GROMACS .gro file of N, CA and C in nm:
model
  441
    1UNK      N    1  13.328  -1.370  -4.008
    1UNK     CA    2  13.284  -1.238  -4.046
    1UNK      C    3  13.170  -1.189  -3.957
    2UNK      N    4  13.090  -1.278  -3.898
    2UNK     CA    5  12.979  -1.238  -3.812
    2UNK      C    6  13.028  -1.199  -3.673
    3UNK      N    7  13.142  -1.246  -3.634
    3UNK     CA    8  13.193  -1.221  -3.500
    3UNK      C    9  13.208  -1.072  -3.469
    4UNK      N   10  13.263  -0.991  -3.554
    4UNK     CA   11  13.275  -0.848  -3.522
    4UNK      C   12  13.138  -0.782  -3.502
    5UNK      N   13  13.036  -0.821  -3.575
    5UNK     CA   14  12.904  -0.761  -3.559
    5UNK      C   15  12.844  -0.796  -3.422
    6UNK      N   16  12.862  -0.918  -3.376
    6UNK     CA   17  12.810  -0.960  -3.246
    6UNK      C   18  12.881  -0.882  -3.135
    7UNK      N   19  13.010  -0.868  -3.144
    7UNK     CA   20  13.086  -0.793  -3.044
    7UNK      C   21  13.044  -0.647  -3.041
    8UNK      N   22  13.022  -0.588  -3.158
    8UNK     CA   23  12.981  -0.449  -3.164
    8UNK      C   24  12.843  -0.431  -3.101
    9UNK      N   25  12.752  -0.522  -3.123
    9UNK     CA   26  12.618  -0.514  -3.065
    9UNK      C   27  12.623  -0.526  -2.914
   10UNK      N   28  12.708  -0.615  -2.863
   10UNK     CA   29  12.719  -0.632  -2.718
   10UNK      C   30  12.777  -0.507  -2.654
   11UNK      N   31  12.874  -0.446  -2.715
   11UNK     CA   32  12.936  -0.326  -2.659
   11UNK      C   33  12.836  -0.210  -2.656
   12UNK      N   34  12.750  -0.198  -2.754
   12UNK     CA   35  12.653  -0.088  -2.757
   12UNK      C   36  12.551  -0.104  -2.645
   13UNK      N   37  12.516  -0.225  -2.610
   13UNK     CA   38  12.416  -0.247  -2.505
   13UNK      C   39  12.472  -0.224  -2.366
   14UNK      N   40  12.600  -0.230  -2.349
   14UNK     CA   41  12.660  -0.217  -2.216
   14UNK      C   42  12.666  -0.072  -2.169
   15UNK      N   43  12.658   0.023  -2.256
   15UNK     CA   44  12.665   0.164  -2.217
   15UNK      C   45  12.541   0.204  -2.139
   16UNK      N   46  12.553   0.311  -2.063
   16UNK     CA   47  12.438   0.360  -1.988
   16UNK      C   48  12.340   0.428  -2.082
   17UNK      N   49  12.215   0.397  -2.060
   17UNK     CA   50  12.113   0.459  -2.142
   17UNK      C   51  12.074   0.591  -2.079
   18UNK      N   52  12.067   0.695  -2.159
   18UNK     CA   53  12.031   0.828  -2.109
   18UNK      C   54  11.880   0.835  -2.086
   19UNK      N   55  11.842   0.873  -1.966
   19UNK     CA   56  11.701   0.897  -1.939
   19UNK      C   57  11.686   1.045  -1.905
   20UNK      N   58  11.610   1.116  -1.982
   20UNK     CA   59  11.595   1.260  -1.956
   20UNK      C   60  11.524   1.283  -1.824
   21UNK      N   61  11.552   1.394  -1.758
   21UNK     CA   62  11.483   1.423  -1.631
   21UNK      C   63  11.335   1.446  -1.658
   22UNK      N   64  11.252   1.421  -1.557
   22UNK     CA   65  11.108   1.441  -1.576
   22UNK      C   66  11.076   1.590  -1.593
   23UNK      N   67  10.968   1.622  -1.663
   23UNK     CA   68  10.931   1.763  -1.676
   23UNK      C   69  10.900   1.822  -1.539
   24UNK      N   70  10.938   1.946  -1.518
   24UNK     CA   71  10.920   2.010  -1.388
   24UNK      C   72  10.809   2.114  -1.393
   25UNK      N   73  10.762   2.150  -1.275
   25UNK     CA   74  10.655   2.248  -1.259
   25UNK      C   75  10.717   2.381  -1.214
   26UNK      N   76  10.674   2.489  -1.276
   26UNK     CA   77  10.717   2.623  -1.234
   26UNK      C   78  10.618   2.671  -1.128
   27UNK      N   79  10.665   2.678  -1.003
   27UNK     CA   80  10.580   2.717  -0.890
   27UNK      C   81  10.606   2.864  -0.859
   28UNK      N   82  10.498   2.944  -0.861
   28UNK     CA   83  10.508   3.085  -0.824
   28UNK      C   84  10.426   3.105  -0.698
   29UNK      N   85  10.493   3.145  -0.590
   29UNK     CA   86  10.426   3.170  -0.463
   29UNK      C   87  10.422   3.321  -0.442
   30UNK      N   88  10.302   3.374  -0.419
   30UNK     CA   89  10.284   3.517  -0.391
   30UNK      C   90  10.238   3.531  -0.247
   31UNK      N   91  10.316   3.602  -0.166
   31UNK     CA   92  10.286   3.618  -0.023
   31UNK      C   93  10.240   3.761   0.002
   32UNK      N   94  10.118   3.773   0.059
   32UNK     CA   95  10.063   3.904   0.091
   32UNK      C   96  10.013   3.907   0.235
   33UNK      N   97   9.989   4.028   0.284
   33UNK     CA   98   9.931   4.045   0.417
   33UNK      C   99   9.781   4.023   0.407
   34UNK      N  100   9.725   3.945   0.497
   34UNK     CA  101   9.580   3.917   0.495
   34UNK      C  102   9.501   4.043   0.526
   35UNK      N  103   9.559   4.135   0.602
   35UNK     CA  104   9.486   4.254   0.645
   35UNK      C  105   9.465   4.356   0.534
   36UNK      N  106   9.567   4.375   0.446
   36UNK     CA  107   9.553   4.479   0.344
   36UNK      C  108   9.596   4.435   0.203
   37UNK      N  109   9.641   4.311   0.186
   37UNK     CA  110   9.677   4.262   0.054
   37UNK      C  111   9.811   4.309   0.001
   38UNK      N  112   9.888   4.379   0.082
   38UNK     CA  113  10.020   4.428   0.037
   38UNK      C  114  10.121   4.313   0.039
   39UNK      N  115  10.218   4.313  -0.054
   39UNK     CA  116  10.317   4.204  -0.058
   39UNK      C  117  10.407   4.203   0.066
   40UNK      N  118  10.450   4.083   0.102
   40UNK     CA  119  10.542   4.065   0.214
   40UNK      C  120  10.678   4.034   0.155
   41UNK      N  121  10.771   4.128   0.169
   41UNK     CA  122  10.907   4.112   0.116
   41UNK      C  123  10.993   4.035   0.216
   42UNK      N  124  11.085   3.956   0.164
   42UNK     CA  125  11.186   3.885   0.244
   42UNK      C  126  11.126   3.775   0.334
   43UNK      N  127  11.009   3.724   0.297
   43UNK     CA  128  10.952   3.611   0.372
   43UNK      C  129  11.025   3.484   0.328
   44UNK      N  130  11.047   3.393   0.420
   44UNK     CA  131  11.111   3.265   0.388
   44UNK      C  132  11.007   3.168   0.333
   45UNK      N  133  11.027   3.123   0.209
   45UNK     CA  134  10.936   3.026   0.146
   45UNK      C  135  11.014   2.895   0.135
   46UNK      N  136  10.970   2.793   0.211
   46UNK     CA  137  11.042   2.667   0.218
   46UNK      C  138  10.962   2.560   0.143
   47UNK      N  139  11.025   2.497   0.046
   47UNK     CA  140  10.963   2.391  -0.034
   47UNK      C  141  11.017   2.257   0.015
   48UNK      N  142  10.928   2.167   0.055
   48UNK     CA  143  10.966   2.032   0.097
   48UNK      C  144  10.906   1.934  -0.003
   49UNK      N  145  10.982   1.884  -0.102
   49UNK     CA  146  10.926   1.782  -0.192
   49UNK      C  147  10.898   1.655  -0.113
   50UNK      N  148  10.782   1.594  -0.137
   50UNK     CA  149  10.743   1.471  -0.069
   50UNK      C  150  10.755   1.357  -0.170
   51UNK      N  151  10.841   1.260  -0.142
   51UNK     CA  152  10.860   1.146  -0.232
   51UNK      C  153  10.831   1.019  -0.153
   52UNK      N  154  10.737   0.939  -0.204
   52UNK     CA  155  10.695   0.814  -0.138
   52UNK      C  156  10.654   0.836   0.007
   53UNK      N  157  10.584   0.947   0.032
   53UNK     CA  158  10.534   0.977   0.165
   53UNK      C  159  10.637   1.033   0.261
   54UNK      N  160  10.760   1.055   0.215
   54UNK     CA  161  10.865   1.106   0.304
   54UNK      C  162  10.920   1.237   0.251
   55UNK      N  163  10.959   1.325   0.344
   55UNK     CA  164  11.019   1.453   0.310
   55UNK      C  165  11.152   1.427   0.241
   56UNK      N  166  11.172   1.485   0.124
   56UNK     CA  167  11.292   1.461   0.044
   56UNK      C  168  11.384   1.584   0.047
   57UNK      N  169  11.408   1.638   0.168
   57UNK     CA  170  11.493   1.756   0.180
   57UNK      C  171  11.410   1.883   0.167
   58UNK      N  172  11.479   1.997   0.153
   58UNK     CA  173  11.404   2.121   0.135
   58UNK      C  174  11.488   2.224   0.061
   59UNK      N  175  11.418   2.322   0.006
   59UNK     CA  176  11.480   2.435  -0.062
   59UNK      C  177  11.412   2.560  -0.010
   60UNK      N  178  11.490   2.660   0.027
   60UNK     CA  179  11.432   2.784   0.079
   60UNK      C  180  11.467   2.901  -0.011
   61UNK      N  181  11.366   2.982  -0.041
   61UNK     CA  182  11.384   3.105  -0.116
   61UNK      C  183  11.326   3.219  -0.035
   62UNK      N  184  11.367   3.341  -0.065
   62UNK     CA  185  11.310   3.461  -0.003
   62UNK      C  186  11.223   3.531  -0.106
   63UNK      N  187  11.113   3.592  -0.060
   63UNK     CA  188  11.027   3.665  -0.152
   63UNK      C  189  11.093   3.797  -0.191
   64UNK      N  190  11.062   3.842  -0.314
   64UNK     CA  191  11.115   3.969  -0.362
   64UNK      C  192  11.024   4.084  -0.316
   65UNK      N  193  11.047   4.205  -0.366
   65UNK     CA  194  10.968   4.321  -0.324
   65UNK      C  195  10.821   4.309  -0.364
   66UNK      N  196  10.790   4.222  -0.459
   66UNK     CA  197  10.651   4.199  -0.499
   66UNK      C  198  10.588   4.084  -0.420
   67UNK      N  199  10.663   4.027  -0.325
   67UNK     CA  200  10.613   3.916  -0.244
   67UNK      C  201  10.615   3.783  -0.317
   68UNK      N  202  10.696   3.771  -0.423
   68UNK     CA  203  10.698   3.649  -0.505
   68UNK      C  204  10.826   3.569  -0.486
   69UNK      N  205  10.810   3.436  -0.492
   69UNK     CA  206  10.922   3.342  -0.494
   69UNK      C  207  10.889   3.238  -0.601
   70UNK      N  208  10.987   3.208  -0.689
   70UNK     CA  209  10.963   3.117  -0.801
   70UNK      C  210  11.064   3.003  -0.797
   71UNK      N  211  11.014   2.880  -0.814
   71UNK     CA  212  11.099   2.761  -0.816
   71UNK      C  213  11.052   2.670  -0.929
   72UNK      N  214  11.146   2.612  -1.004
   72UNK     CA  215  11.105   2.526  -1.117
   72UNK      C  216  11.187   2.399  -1.128
   73UNK      N  217  11.209   2.331  -1.015
   73UNK     CA  218  11.288   2.207  -1.019
   73UNK      C  219  11.213   2.083  -0.968
   74UNK      N  220  11.091   2.099  -0.920
   74UNK     CA  221  11.017   1.985  -0.866
   74UNK      C  222  10.933   1.924  -0.980
   75UNK      N  223  10.943   1.792  -1.000
   75UNK     CA  224  10.872   1.726  -1.111
   75UNK      C  225  10.720   1.738  -1.102
   76UNK      N  226  10.657   1.747  -1.218
   76UNK     CA  227  10.511   1.746  -1.227
   76UNK      C  228  10.462   1.613  -1.171
   77UNK      N  229  10.355   1.618  -1.094
   77UNK     CA  230  10.298   1.497  -1.034
   77UNK      C  231  10.342   1.476  -0.891
   78UNK      N  232  10.451   1.541  -0.850
   78UNK     CA  233  10.497   1.528  -0.712
   78UNK      C  234  10.411   1.615  -0.619
   79UNK      N  235  10.424   1.590  -0.490
   79UNK     CA  236  10.361   1.673  -0.389
   79UNK      C  237  10.469   1.758  -0.324
   80UNK      N  238  10.436   1.884  -0.297
   80UNK     CA  239  10.530   1.972  -0.228
   80UNK      C  240  10.461   2.026  -0.103
   81UNK      N  241  10.532   2.020   0.008
   81UNK     CA  242  10.484   2.080   0.133
   81UNK      C  243  10.544   2.220   0.139
   82UNK      N  244  10.457   2.319   0.141
   82UNK     CA  245  10.500   2.458   0.139
   82UNK      C  246  10.489   2.517   0.279
   83UNK      N  247  10.593   2.590   0.318
   83UNK     CA  248  10.594   2.656   0.448
   83UNK      C  249  10.639   2.799   0.424
   84UNK      N  250  10.567   2.897   0.481
   84UNK     CA  251  10.603   3.037   0.466
   84UNK      C  252  10.623   3.095   0.606
   85UNK      N  253  10.741   3.155   0.626
   85UNK     CA  254  10.778   3.211   0.756
   85UNK      C  255  10.817   3.356   0.736
   86UNK      N  256  10.753   3.446   0.811
   86UNK     CA  257  10.786   3.588   0.804
   86UNK      C  258  10.772   3.649   0.943
   87UNK      N  259  10.865   3.735   0.977
   87UNK     CA  260  10.864   3.798   1.109
   87UNK      C  261  10.737   3.882   1.125
   88UNK      N  262  10.669   3.863   1.237
   88UNK     CA  263  10.548   3.940   1.265
   88UNK      C  264  10.421   3.878   1.209
   89UNK      N  265  10.430   3.754   1.158
   89UNK     CA  266  10.313   3.686   1.101
   89UNK      C  267  10.307   3.542   1.149
   90UNK      N  268  10.186   3.483   1.143
   90UNK     CA  269  10.171   3.341   1.171
   90UNK      C  270  10.240   3.261   1.061
   91UNK      N  271  10.301   3.150   1.097
   91UNK     CA  272  10.363   3.062   0.998
   91UNK      C  273  10.251   2.993   0.919
   92UNK      N  274  10.273   2.980   0.788
   92UNK     CA  275  10.176   2.916   0.699
   92UNK      C  276  10.232   2.784   0.651
   93UNK      N  277  10.147   2.683   0.636
   93UNK     CA  278  10.192   2.556   0.582
   93UNK      C  279  10.077   2.482   0.515
   94UNK      N  280  10.106   2.419   0.400
   94UNK     CA  281  10.006   2.339   0.328
   94UNK      C  282  10.076   2.251   0.227
   95UNK      N  283  10.009   2.142   0.186
   95UNK     CA  284  10.060   2.051   0.084
   95UNK      C  285   9.990   2.080  -0.049
   96UNK      N  286  10.066   2.072  -0.157
   96UNK     CA  287  10.013   2.095  -0.291
   96UNK      C  288  10.060   1.984  -0.384
   97UNK      N  289   9.969   1.930  -0.466
   97UNK     CA  290  10.005   1.833  -0.569
   97UNK      C  291  10.027   1.911  -0.697
   98UNK      N  292  10.144   1.894  -0.758
   98UNK     CA  293  10.180   1.969  -0.878
   98UNK      C  294  10.126   1.895  -1.000
   99UNK      N  295  10.013   1.939  -1.052
   99UNK     CA  296   9.943   1.865  -1.157
   99UNK      C  297   9.977   1.912  -1.298
  100UNK      N  298  10.037   2.028  -1.314
  100UNK     CA  299  10.064   2.078  -1.448
  100UNK      C  300  10.198   2.147  -1.456
  101UNK      N  301  10.227   2.212  -1.569
  101UNK     CA  302  10.357   2.277  -1.588
  101UNK      C  303  10.375   2.403  -1.504
  102UNK      N  304  10.263   2.461  -1.455
  102UNK     CA  305  10.273   2.580  -1.369
  102UNK      C  306  10.177   2.566  -1.252
  103UNK      N  307  10.213   2.627  -1.142
  103UNK     CA  308  10.128   2.629  -1.022
  103UNK      C  309  10.141   2.767  -0.959
  104UNK      N  310  10.028   2.837  -0.948
  104UNK     CA  311  10.024   2.969  -0.885
  104UNK      C  312   9.966   2.951  -0.746
  105UNK      N  313  10.041   2.988  -0.643
  105UNK     CA  314   9.995   2.972  -0.505
  105UNK      C  315   9.990   3.108  -0.439
  106UNK      N  316   9.874   3.143  -0.387
  106UNK     CA  317   9.853   3.269  -0.315
  106UNK      C  318   9.852   3.239  -0.165
  107UNK      N  319   9.937   3.309  -0.090
  107UNK     CA  320   9.943   3.289   0.055
  107UNK      C  321   9.914   3.423   0.122
  108UNK      N  322   9.813   3.426   0.208
  108UNK     CA  323   9.779   3.546   0.283
  108UNK      C  324   9.819   3.521   0.428
  109UNK      N  325   9.917   3.598   0.475
  109UNK     CA  326   9.967   3.580   0.611
  109UNK      C  327   9.886   3.663   0.710
  110UNK      N  328   9.852   3.600   0.821
  110UNK     CA  329   9.777   3.666   0.927
  110UNK      C  330   9.871   3.717   1.035
  111UNK      N  331   9.830   3.821   1.107
  111UNK     CA  332   9.910   3.864   1.222
  111UNK      C  333   9.911   3.753   1.327
  112UNK      N  334  10.005   3.757   1.418
  112UNK     CA  335  10.012   3.650   1.518
  112UNK      C  336   9.886   3.646   1.604
  113UNK      N  337   9.846   3.524   1.639
  113UNK     CA  338   9.730   3.506   1.726
  113UNK      C  339   9.775   3.496   1.870
  114UNK      N  340   9.679   3.467   1.956
  114UNK     CA  341   9.713   3.448   2.097
  114UNK      C  342   9.802   3.326   2.112
  115UNK      N  343   9.889   3.332   2.207
  115UNK     CA  344   9.976   3.218   2.233
  115UNK      C  345   9.893   3.104   2.292
  116UNK      N  346   9.920   2.984   2.246
  116UNK     CA  347   9.849   2.866   2.294
  116UNK      C  348   9.905   2.829   2.431
  117UNK      N  349   9.818   2.807   2.526
  117UNK     CA  350   9.861   2.771   2.661
  117UNK      C  351   9.799   2.637   2.701
  118UNK      N  352   9.882   2.552   2.758
  118UNK     CA  353   9.829   2.424   2.807
  118UNK      C  354   9.751   2.444   2.937
  119UNK      N  355   9.757   2.562   2.995
  119UNK     CA  356   9.690   2.587   3.121
  119UNK      C  357   9.548   2.639   3.101
  120UNK      N  358   9.507   2.657   2.974
  120UNK     CA  359   9.372   2.702   2.944
  120UNK      C  360   9.293   2.587   2.884
  121UNK      N  361   9.162   2.588   2.909
  121UNK     CA  362   9.074   2.486   2.852
  121UNK      C  363   9.048   2.521   2.706
  122UNK      N  364   9.060   2.421   2.617
  122UNK     CA  365   9.037   2.442   2.474
  122UNK      C  366   8.924   2.351   2.429
  123UNK      N  367   8.850   2.396   2.329
  123UNK     CA  368   8.739   2.317   2.276
  123UNK      C  369   8.786   2.178   2.237
  124UNK      N  370   8.713   2.077   2.278
  124UNK     CA  371   8.744   1.940   2.239
  124UNK      C  372   8.862   1.879   2.311
  125UNK      N  373   8.920   1.950   2.406
  125UNK     CA  374   9.038   1.899   2.474
  125UNK      C  375   9.000   1.853   2.614
  126UNK      N  376   9.062   1.746   2.659
  126UNK     CA  377   9.037   1.698   2.794
  126UNK      C  378   9.150   1.737   2.887
  127UNK      N  379   9.252   1.800   2.834
  127UNK     CA  380   9.365   1.838   2.917
  127UNK      C  381   9.377   1.989   2.921
  128UNK      N  382   9.450   2.038   3.019
  128UNK     CA  383   9.475   2.181   3.030
  128UNK      C  384   9.360   2.252   3.097
  129UNK      N  385   9.394   2.357   3.165
  129UNK     CA  386   9.293   2.442   3.227
  129UNK      C  387   9.222   2.374   3.342
  130UNK      N  388   9.171   2.455   3.430
  130UNK     CA  389   9.095   2.399   3.540
  130UNK      C  390   8.951   2.441   3.525
  131UNK      N  391   8.863   2.346   3.542
  131UNK     CA  392   8.722   2.378   3.538
  131UNK      C  393   8.689   2.459   3.663
  132UNK      N  394   8.581   2.535   3.656
  132UNK     CA  395   8.541   2.612   3.773
  132UNK      C  396   8.508   2.515   3.886
  133UNK      N  397   8.551   2.549   4.002
  133UNK     CA  398   8.522   2.466   4.118
  133UNK      C  399   8.390   2.516   4.177
  134UNK      N  400   8.291   2.429   4.181
  134UNK     CA  401   8.161   2.469   4.237
  134UNK      C  402   8.132   2.383   4.359
  135UNK      N  403   8.064   2.445   4.451
  135UNK     CA  404   8.027   2.370   4.570
  135UNK      C  405   7.884   2.320   4.551
  136UNK      N  406   7.855   2.203   4.598
  136UNK     CA  407   7.719   2.150   4.583
  136UNK      C  408   7.618   2.240   4.653
  137UNK      N  409   7.499   2.252   4.597
  137UNK     CA  410   7.395   2.340   4.650
  137UNK      C  411   7.355   2.302   4.792
  138UNK      N  412   7.366   2.174   4.825
  138UNK     CA  413   7.324   2.130   4.959
  138UNK      C  414   7.415   2.186   5.068
  139UNK      N  415   7.538   2.226   5.031
  139UNK     CA  416   7.629   2.277   5.133
  139UNK      C  417   7.625   2.429   5.141
  140UNK      N  418   7.570   2.494   5.040
  140UNK     CA  419   7.570   2.641   5.040
  140UNK      C  420   7.471   2.693   5.143
  141UNK      N  421   7.504   2.798   5.209
  141UNK     CA  422   7.414   2.866   5.299
  141UNK      C  423   7.389   2.796   5.432
  142UNK      N  424   7.450   2.683   5.454
  142UNK     CA  425   7.432   2.611   5.581
  142UNK      C  426   7.540   2.659   5.678
  143UNK      N  427   7.495   2.702   5.787
  143UNK     CA  428   7.589   2.736   5.894
  143UNK      C  429   7.517   2.702   6.025
  144UNK      N  430   7.597   2.688   6.125
  144UNK     CA  431   7.537   2.654   6.255
  144UNK      C  432   7.478   2.777   6.316
  145UNK      N  433   7.355   2.767   6.362
  145UNK     CA  434   7.290   2.876   6.430
  145UNK      C  435   7.314   2.864   6.579
  146UNK      N  436   7.347   2.976   6.646
  146UNK     CA  437   7.361   2.967   6.792
  146UNK      C  438   7.225   2.939   6.858
  147UNK      N  439   7.220   2.859   6.960
  147UNK     CA  440   7.095   2.823   7.029
  147UNK      C  441   7.072   2.913   7.142
   0.00000   0.00000   0.00000
C-alpha cells in the first residue's frame, strides 16, 4: 500500500519547478537639446544590458515627439549601458545601475564638436601634432661678415 505513495512523490519531484522572472525596472529616457531644452524626436536609444561584465545584446528604441523612450524588460539590480544617437548631435553614452522599480534618465545632447585629429597636439598626449621647431639662440643672427 505504501508503494503508490512513494511513486507519486518521485513523479512530482521530477517535474520542472517554475521560477518566476525577476522584477524588472521601467526605464524612461528623455532626450533634449542641451542648447534650448527642446525634445529630440526620433533619436536612437540603445540599451545594452551588462551581465557578468559582458554586453548581453542590445535593444534599440526611437524617441517619440516628447523625446521619450520607455523600456521595462531589464531586471532590477542589473547594469545597463545607454547609448543615444541622433543626427546632428554628439553621441551620448553612460552606464546606469538599475536600483529600483523605475529609473528616470535625462540626456542632454550637444551639437557636434570639432573633429578629433591625430595630427594635432592634445593635452596629456605624447602622440600627434608637431611641436614648434625652434632654432637655438646661439645660431640666430650669426652670419658671415665680409672682410
